[in-house]
mmCIF file of C-alpha atoms and ligand atoms in Angstrom:
data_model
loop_
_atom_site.group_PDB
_atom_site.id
_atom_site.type_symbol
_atom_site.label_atom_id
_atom_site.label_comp_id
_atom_site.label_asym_id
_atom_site.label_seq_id
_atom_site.Cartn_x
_atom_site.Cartn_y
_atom_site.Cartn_z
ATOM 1 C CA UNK X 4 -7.032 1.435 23.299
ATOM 2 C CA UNK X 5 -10.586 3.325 23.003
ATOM 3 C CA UNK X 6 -8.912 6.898 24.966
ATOM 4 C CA UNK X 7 -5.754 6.280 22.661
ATOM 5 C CA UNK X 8 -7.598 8.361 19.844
ATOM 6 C CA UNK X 9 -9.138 11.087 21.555
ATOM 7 C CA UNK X 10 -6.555 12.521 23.795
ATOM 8 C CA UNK X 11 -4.231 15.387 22.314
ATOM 9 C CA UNK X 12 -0.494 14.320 21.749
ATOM 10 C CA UNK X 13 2.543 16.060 21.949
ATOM 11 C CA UNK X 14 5.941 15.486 21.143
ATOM 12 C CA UNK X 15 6.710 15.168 24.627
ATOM 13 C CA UNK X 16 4.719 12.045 25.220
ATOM 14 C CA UNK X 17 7.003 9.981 23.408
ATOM 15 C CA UNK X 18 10.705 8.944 23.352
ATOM 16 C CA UNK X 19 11.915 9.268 19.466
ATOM 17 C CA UNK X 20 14.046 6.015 18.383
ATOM 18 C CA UNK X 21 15.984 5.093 15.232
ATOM 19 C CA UNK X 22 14.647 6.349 11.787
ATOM 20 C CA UNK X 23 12.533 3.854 9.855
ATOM 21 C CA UNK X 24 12.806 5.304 6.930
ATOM 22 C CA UNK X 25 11.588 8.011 4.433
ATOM 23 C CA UNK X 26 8.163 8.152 3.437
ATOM 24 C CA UNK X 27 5.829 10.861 1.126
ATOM 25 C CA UNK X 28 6.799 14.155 2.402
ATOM 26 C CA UNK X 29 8.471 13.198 5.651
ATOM 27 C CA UNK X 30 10.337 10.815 7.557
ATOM 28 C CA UNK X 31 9.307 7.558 9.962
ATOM 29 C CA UNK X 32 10.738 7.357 13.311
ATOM 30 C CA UNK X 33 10.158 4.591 15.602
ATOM 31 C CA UNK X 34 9.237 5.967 18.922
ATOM 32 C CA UNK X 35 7.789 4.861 22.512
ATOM 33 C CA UNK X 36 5.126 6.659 24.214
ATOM 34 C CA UNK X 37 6.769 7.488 27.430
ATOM 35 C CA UNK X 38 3.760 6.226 29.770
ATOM 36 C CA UNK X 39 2.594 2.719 28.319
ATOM 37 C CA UNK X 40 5.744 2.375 26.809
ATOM 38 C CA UNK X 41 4.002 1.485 23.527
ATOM 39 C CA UNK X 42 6.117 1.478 20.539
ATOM 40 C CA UNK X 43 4.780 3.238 17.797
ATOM 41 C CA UNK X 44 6.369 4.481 14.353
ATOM 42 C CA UNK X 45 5.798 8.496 13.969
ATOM 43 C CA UNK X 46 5.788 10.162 11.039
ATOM 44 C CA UNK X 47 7.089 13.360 10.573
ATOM 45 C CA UNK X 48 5.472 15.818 7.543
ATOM 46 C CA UNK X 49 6.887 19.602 7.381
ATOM 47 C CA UNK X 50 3.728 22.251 6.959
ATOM 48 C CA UNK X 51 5.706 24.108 4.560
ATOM 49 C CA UNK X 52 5.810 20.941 2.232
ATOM 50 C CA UNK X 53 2.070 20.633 2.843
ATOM 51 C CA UNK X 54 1.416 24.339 1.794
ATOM 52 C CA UNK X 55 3.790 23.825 -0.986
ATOM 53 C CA UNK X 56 1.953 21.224 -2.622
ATOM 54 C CA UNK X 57 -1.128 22.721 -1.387
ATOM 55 C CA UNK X 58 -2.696 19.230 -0.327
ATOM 56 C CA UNK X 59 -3.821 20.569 3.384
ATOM 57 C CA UNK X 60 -7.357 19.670 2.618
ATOM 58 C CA UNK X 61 -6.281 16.182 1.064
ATOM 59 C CA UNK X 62 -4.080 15.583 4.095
ATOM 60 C CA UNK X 63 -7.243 16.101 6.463
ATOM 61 C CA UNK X 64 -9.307 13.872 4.148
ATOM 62 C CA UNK X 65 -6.652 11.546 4.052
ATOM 63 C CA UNK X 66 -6.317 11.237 8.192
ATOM 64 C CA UNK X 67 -9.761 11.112 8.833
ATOM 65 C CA UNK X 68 -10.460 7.845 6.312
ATOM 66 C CA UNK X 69 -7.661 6.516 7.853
ATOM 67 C CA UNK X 70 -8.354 6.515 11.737
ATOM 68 C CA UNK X 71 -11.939 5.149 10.286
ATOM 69 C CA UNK X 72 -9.984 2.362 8.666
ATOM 70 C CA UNK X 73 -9.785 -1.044 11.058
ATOM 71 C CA UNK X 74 -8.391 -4.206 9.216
ATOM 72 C CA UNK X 75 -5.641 -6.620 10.220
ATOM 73 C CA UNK X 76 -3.810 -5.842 7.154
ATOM 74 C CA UNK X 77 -4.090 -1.811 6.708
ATOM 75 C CA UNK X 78 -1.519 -0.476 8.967
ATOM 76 C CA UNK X 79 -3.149 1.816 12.112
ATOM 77 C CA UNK X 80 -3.271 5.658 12.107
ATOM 78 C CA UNK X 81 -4.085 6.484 15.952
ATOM 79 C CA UNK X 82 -3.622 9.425 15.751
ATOM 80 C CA UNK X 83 -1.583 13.072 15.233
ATOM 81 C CA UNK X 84 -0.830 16.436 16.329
ATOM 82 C CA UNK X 85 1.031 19.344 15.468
ATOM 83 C CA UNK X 86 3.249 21.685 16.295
ATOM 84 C CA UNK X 87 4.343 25.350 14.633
ATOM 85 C CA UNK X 88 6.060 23.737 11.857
ATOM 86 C CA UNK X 89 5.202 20.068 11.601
ATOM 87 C CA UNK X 90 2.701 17.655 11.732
ATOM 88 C CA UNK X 91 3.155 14.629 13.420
ATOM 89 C CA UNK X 92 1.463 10.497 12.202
ATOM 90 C CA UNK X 93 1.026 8.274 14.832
ATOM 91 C CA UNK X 94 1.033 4.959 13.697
ATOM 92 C CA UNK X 95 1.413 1.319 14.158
ATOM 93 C CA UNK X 96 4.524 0.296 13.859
ATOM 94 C CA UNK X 97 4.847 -2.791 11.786
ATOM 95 C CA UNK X 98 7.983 -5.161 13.593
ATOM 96 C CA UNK X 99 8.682 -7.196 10.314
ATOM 97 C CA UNK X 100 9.590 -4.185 8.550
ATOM 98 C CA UNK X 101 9.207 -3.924 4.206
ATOM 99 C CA UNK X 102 8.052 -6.740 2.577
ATOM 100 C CA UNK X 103 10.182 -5.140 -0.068
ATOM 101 C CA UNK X 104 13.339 -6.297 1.716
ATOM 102 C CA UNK X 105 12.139 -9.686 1.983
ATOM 103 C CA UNK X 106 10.818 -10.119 -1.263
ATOM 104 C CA UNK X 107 14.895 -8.820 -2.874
ATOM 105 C CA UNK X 108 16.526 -11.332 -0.262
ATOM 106 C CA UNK X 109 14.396 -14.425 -1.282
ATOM 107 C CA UNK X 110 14.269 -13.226 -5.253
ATOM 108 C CA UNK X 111 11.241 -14.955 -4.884
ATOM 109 C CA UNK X 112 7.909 -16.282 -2.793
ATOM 110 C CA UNK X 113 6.723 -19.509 -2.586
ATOM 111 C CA UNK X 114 3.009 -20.097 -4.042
ATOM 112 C CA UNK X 115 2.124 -20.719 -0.749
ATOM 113 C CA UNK X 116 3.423 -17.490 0.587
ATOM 114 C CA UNK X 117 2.794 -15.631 -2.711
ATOM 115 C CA UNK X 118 -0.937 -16.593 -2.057
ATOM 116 C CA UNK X 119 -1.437 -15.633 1.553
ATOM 117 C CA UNK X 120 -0.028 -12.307 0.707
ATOM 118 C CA UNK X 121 -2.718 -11.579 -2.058
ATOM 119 C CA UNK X 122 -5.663 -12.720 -0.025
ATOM 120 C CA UNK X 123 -5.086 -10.544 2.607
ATOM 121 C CA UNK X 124 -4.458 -7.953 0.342
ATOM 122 C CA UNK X 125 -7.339 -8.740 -1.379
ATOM 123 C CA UNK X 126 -9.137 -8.582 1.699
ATOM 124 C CA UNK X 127 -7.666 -5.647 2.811
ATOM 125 C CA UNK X 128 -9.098 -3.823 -0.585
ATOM 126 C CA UNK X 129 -12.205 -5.080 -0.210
ATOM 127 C CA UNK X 130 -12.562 -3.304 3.134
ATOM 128 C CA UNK X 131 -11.607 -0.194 1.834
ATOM 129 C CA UNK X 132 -13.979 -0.595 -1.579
ATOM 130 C CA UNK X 133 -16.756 -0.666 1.034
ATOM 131 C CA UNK X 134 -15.477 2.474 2.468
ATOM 132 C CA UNK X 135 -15.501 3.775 -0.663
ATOM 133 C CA UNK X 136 -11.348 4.374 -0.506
ATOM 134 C CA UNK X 137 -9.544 3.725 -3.255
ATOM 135 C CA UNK X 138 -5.919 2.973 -2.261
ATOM 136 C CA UNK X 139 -3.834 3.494 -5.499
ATOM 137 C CA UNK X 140 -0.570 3.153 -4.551
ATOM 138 C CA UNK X 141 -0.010 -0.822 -3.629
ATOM 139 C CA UNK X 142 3.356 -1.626 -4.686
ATOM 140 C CA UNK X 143 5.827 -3.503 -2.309
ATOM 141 C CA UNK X 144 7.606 -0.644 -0.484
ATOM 142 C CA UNK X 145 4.067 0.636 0.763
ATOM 143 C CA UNK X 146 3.951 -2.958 2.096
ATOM 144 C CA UNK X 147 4.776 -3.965 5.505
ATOM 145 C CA UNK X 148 4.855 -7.049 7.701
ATOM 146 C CA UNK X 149 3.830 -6.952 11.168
ATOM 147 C CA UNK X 150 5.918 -9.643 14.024
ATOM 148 C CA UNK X 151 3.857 -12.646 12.766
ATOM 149 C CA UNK X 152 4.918 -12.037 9.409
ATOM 150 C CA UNK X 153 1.695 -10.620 8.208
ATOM 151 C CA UNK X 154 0.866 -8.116 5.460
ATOM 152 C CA UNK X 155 -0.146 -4.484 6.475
ATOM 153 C CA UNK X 156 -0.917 -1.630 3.716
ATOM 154 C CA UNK X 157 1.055 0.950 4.846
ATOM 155 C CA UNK X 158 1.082 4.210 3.324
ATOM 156 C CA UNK X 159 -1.717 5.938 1.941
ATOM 157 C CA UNK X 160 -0.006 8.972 0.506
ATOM 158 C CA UNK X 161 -2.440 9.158 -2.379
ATOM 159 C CA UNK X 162 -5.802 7.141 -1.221
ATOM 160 C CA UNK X 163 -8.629 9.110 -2.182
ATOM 161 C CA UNK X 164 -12.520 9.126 -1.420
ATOM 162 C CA UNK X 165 -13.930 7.127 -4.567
ATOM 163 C CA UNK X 166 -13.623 8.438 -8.003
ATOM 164 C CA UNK X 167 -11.006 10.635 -9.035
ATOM 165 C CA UNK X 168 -10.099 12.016 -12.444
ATOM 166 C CA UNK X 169 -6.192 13.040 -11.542
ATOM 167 C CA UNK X 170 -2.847 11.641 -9.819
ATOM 168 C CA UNK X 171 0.346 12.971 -9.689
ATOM 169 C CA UNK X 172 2.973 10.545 -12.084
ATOM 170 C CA UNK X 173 5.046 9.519 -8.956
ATOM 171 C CA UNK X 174 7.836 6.650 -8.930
ATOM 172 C CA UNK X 175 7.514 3.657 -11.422
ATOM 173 C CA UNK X 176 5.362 3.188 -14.039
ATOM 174 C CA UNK X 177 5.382 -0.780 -13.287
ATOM 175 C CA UNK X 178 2.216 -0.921 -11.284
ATOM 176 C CA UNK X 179 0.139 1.788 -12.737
ATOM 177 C CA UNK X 180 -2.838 0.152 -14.687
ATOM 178 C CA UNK X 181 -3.834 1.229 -18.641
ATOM 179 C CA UNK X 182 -6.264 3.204 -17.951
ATOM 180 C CA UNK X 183 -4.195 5.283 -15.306
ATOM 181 C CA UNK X 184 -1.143 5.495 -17.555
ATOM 182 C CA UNK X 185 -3.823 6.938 -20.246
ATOM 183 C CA UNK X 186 -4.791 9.062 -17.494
ATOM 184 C CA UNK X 187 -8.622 8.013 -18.051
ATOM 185 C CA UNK X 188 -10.939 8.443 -15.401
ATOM 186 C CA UNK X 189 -10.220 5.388 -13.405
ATOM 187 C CA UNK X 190 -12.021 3.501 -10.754
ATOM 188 C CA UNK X 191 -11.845 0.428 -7.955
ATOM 189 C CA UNK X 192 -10.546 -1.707 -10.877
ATOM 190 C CA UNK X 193 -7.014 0.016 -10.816
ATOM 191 C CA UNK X 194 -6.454 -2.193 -7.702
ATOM 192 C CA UNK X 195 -7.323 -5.617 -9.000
ATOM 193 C CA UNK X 196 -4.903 -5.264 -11.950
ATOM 194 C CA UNK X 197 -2.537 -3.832 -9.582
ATOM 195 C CA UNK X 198 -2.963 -7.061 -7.341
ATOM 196 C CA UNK X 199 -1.985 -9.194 -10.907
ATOM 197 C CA UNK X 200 1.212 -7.223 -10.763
ATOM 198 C CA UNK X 201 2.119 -7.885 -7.134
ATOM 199 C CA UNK X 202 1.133 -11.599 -7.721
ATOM 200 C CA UNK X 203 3.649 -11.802 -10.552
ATOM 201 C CA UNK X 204 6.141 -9.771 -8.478
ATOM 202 C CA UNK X 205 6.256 -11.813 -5.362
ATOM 203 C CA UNK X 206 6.308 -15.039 -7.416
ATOM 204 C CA UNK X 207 9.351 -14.017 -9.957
ATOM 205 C CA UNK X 208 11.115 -11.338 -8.250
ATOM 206 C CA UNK X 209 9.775 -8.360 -11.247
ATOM 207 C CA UNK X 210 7.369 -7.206 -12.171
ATOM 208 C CA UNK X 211 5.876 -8.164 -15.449
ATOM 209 C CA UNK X 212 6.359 -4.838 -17.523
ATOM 210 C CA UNK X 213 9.905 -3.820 -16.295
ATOM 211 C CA UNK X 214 11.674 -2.408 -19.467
ATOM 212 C CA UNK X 215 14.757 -0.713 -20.266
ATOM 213 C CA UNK X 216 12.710 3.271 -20.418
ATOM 214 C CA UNK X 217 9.657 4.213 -19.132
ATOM 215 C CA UNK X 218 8.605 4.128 -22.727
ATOM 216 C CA UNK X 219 8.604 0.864 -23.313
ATOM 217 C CA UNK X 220 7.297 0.279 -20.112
ATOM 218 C CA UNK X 221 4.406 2.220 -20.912
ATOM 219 C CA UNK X 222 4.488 0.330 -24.393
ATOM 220 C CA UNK X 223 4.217 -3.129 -22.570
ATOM 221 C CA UNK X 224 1.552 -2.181 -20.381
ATOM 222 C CA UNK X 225 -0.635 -0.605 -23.151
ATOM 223 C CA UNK X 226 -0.290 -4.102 -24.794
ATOM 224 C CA UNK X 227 -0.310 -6.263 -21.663
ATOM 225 C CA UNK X 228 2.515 -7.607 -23.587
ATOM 226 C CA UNK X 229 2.432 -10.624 -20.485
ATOM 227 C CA UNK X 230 5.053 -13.166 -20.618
ATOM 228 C CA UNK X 231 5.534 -16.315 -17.992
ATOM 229 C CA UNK X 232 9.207 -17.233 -17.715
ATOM 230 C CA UNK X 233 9.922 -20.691 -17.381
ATOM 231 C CA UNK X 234 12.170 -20.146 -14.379
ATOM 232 C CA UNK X 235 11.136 -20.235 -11.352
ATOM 233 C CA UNK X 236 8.349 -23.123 -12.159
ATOM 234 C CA UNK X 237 4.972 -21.445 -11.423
ATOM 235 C CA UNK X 238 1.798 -23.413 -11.409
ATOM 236 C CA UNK X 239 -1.025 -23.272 -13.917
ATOM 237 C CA UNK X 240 -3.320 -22.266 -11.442
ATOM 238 C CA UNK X 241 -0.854 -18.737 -10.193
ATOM 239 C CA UNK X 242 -1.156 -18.323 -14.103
ATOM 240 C CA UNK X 243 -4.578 -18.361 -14.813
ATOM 241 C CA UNK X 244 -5.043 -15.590 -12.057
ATOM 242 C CA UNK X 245 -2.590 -13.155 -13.146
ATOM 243 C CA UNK X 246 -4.275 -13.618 -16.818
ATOM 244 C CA UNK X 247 -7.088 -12.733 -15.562
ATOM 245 C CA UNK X 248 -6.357 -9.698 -13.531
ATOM 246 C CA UNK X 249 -3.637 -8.678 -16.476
ATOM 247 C CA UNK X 250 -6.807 -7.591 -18.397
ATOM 248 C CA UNK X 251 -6.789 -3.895 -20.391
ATOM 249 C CA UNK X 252 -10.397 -3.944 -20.196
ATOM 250 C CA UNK X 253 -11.195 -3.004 -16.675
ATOM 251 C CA UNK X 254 -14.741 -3.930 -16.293
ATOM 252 C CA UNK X 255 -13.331 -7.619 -17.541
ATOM 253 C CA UNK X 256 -10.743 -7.737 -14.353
ATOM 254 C CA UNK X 257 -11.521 -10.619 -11.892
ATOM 255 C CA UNK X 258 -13.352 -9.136 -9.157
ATOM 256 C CA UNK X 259 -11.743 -9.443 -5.579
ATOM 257 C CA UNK X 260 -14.965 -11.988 -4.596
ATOM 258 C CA UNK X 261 -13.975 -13.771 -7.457
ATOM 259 C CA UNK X 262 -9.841 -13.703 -6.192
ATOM 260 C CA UNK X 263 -10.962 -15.185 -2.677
ATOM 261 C CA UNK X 264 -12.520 -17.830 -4.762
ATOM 262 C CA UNK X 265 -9.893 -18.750 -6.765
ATOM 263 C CA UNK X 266 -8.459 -22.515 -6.481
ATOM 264 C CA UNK X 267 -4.754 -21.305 -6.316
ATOM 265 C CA UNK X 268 -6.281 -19.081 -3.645
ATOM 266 C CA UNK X 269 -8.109 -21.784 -1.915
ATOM 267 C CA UNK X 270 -5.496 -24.250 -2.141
ATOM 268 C CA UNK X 271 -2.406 -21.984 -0.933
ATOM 269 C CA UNK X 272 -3.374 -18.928 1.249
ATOM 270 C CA UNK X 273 -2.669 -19.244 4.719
ATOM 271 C CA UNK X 274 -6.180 -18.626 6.469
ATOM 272 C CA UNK X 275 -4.363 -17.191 9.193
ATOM 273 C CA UNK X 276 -3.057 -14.360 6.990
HETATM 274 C C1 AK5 U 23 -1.318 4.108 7.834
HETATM 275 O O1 AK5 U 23 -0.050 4.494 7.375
HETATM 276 C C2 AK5 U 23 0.070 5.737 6.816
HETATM 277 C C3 AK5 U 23 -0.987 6.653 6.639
HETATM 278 C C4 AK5 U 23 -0.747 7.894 6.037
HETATM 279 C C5 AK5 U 23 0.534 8.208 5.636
HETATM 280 C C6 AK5 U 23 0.842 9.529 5.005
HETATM 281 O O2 AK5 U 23 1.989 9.906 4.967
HETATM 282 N N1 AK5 U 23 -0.198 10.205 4.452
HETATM 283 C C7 AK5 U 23 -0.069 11.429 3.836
HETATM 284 C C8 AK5 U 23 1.049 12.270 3.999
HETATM 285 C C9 AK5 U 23 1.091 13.496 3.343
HETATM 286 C C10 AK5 U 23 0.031 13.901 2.510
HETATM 287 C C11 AK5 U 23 -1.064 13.058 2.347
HETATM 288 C C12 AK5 U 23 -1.111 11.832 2.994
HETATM 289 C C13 AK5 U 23 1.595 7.316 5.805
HETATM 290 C C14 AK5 U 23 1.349 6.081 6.409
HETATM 291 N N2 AK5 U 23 2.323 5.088 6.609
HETATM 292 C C15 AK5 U 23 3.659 5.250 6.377
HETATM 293 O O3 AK5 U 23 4.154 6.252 5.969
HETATM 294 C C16 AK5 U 23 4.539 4.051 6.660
HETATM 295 C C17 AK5 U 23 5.742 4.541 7.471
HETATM 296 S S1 AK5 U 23 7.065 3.413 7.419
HETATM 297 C C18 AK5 U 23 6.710 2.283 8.664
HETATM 298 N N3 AK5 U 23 5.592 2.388 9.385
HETATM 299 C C19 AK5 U 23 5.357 1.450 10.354
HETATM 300 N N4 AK5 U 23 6.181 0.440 10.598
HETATM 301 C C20 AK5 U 23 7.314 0.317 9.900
HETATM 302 N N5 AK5 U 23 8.166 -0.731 10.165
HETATM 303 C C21 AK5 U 23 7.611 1.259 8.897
HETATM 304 BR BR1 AK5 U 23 9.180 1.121 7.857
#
């Protein structure tokens, strides 16, 4: 595992499979790496897009806080190489594919399941607080599950090294927090409301903003205008912790100590992950 990182790749060394899908500025292949036969998922970024957009430097930043990342539920970078005109990801690929998918086939998660998925999560973001990464970008396509079923962070297009004043209005407004919709300066707290979203998400199938427009979207965010339908039956307990990560005020967000404490946290999450 140790020499996995350090030699240099090339194309050749692996067999290129089925595509997994399109991610940020290049598509996922599965692949095998001819001599170990590992399987692997490689991603494939064009240089021109990189110039284009001019993130080079973030790109490097970006690769080398991920091979520093080791968690059970971030998904691995081991490595990458390049040739004239691309750049290629090696990474772990993650058997139980999107959560996404299994999130639209059930409509909805059990409280059990629900739970499990936002402690390691939770866990997950408290690794990379330490490491100083903010991850951003947690909604359920970036979200995979590995052959046991368990949660893996998966694409870091956007993580960046602590504080940062500016991010690109990509995709849906549904996860993006007050103060990042205000495009404030924003900080670690983006995540924990972010993690009240998901929680709401996995347990009735939407998140809790969706609108019609962006606008009023944008609207129902700005007020946390936060409403608990009374189908599917949620408990009191799933509730109180969405309330309490649903907070405008960001310094008044549950922390993620305080999530791992939580009795609907205690009393559902699956230890095991
Ligand atoms: C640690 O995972 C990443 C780390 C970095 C980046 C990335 O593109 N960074 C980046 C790209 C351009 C500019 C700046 C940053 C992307 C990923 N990950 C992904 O893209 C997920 C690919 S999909 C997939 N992967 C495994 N198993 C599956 N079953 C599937 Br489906």
């Amino acid at each position: 595992e140790g020499d996995k990182e350090k030699r240099q790749w090339s194309l050749q060394d692996f067999e290129i499979g089925k595509p997994l899908g399109k991610g940020k500025f290049g598509r996922v292949y599965l692949a095998r790496e001819v001599k170990s036969k590992y399987i692997v998922a490689l991603k494939v970024i064009f240089k021109e897009q990189i110039e284009k957009y001019r993130i080079h430097h973030q790109l490097k930043r970006e690769m080398e806080i991920q091979t520093s990342l080791r968690h059970p539920n971030i998904l691995r970078l081991y490595g990458w190489f390049h040739d004239d005109e691309r750049i290629f990801l090696i990474l772990e690929y993650a058997f139980g594919g999107e959560l996404y998918r299994e999130l639209k086939k059930k409509g909805y998660l059990s409280e059990k399941q629900a739970a499990t998925y936002i402690a390691s999560l939770t866990n997950a973001l408290a690794y990379c607080h330490e490491k100083d990464v903010i991850h951003r970008d947690i909604k359920p396509e970036n979200l995979l599950l590995d052959h046991e079923g368990r949660l893996k962070i998966a694409d870091f297009g956007w993580s960046v090294q602590s504080r940062s004043k500016r991010r690109t209005m990509c995709g849906t407004l549904d996860y993006l927090a007050p103060e990042m919709v205000e495009n404030k300066a924003h900080d670690y707290a983006v995540d924990n409301w972010t993690l009240g979203i998901l929680c709401y998400e996995f347990l009735y199938g939407a998140p809790p903003f969706e609108a019609e427009s962006q606008k009023d979207t944008f609207r129902r965010i700005m007020k946390v205008d936060l409403t608990f339908p009374s189908d599917p039956p949620v408990s009191a307990e799933a509730k109180n912790l969405i309330s309490r990560l649903l907070v405008k005020d960001s310094s008044k967000r549950l922390s993620l100590q305080k999530i791992m404490e939580h009795p609907w946290i205690i009393k559902n999450a699956d230890p095991m992950g």
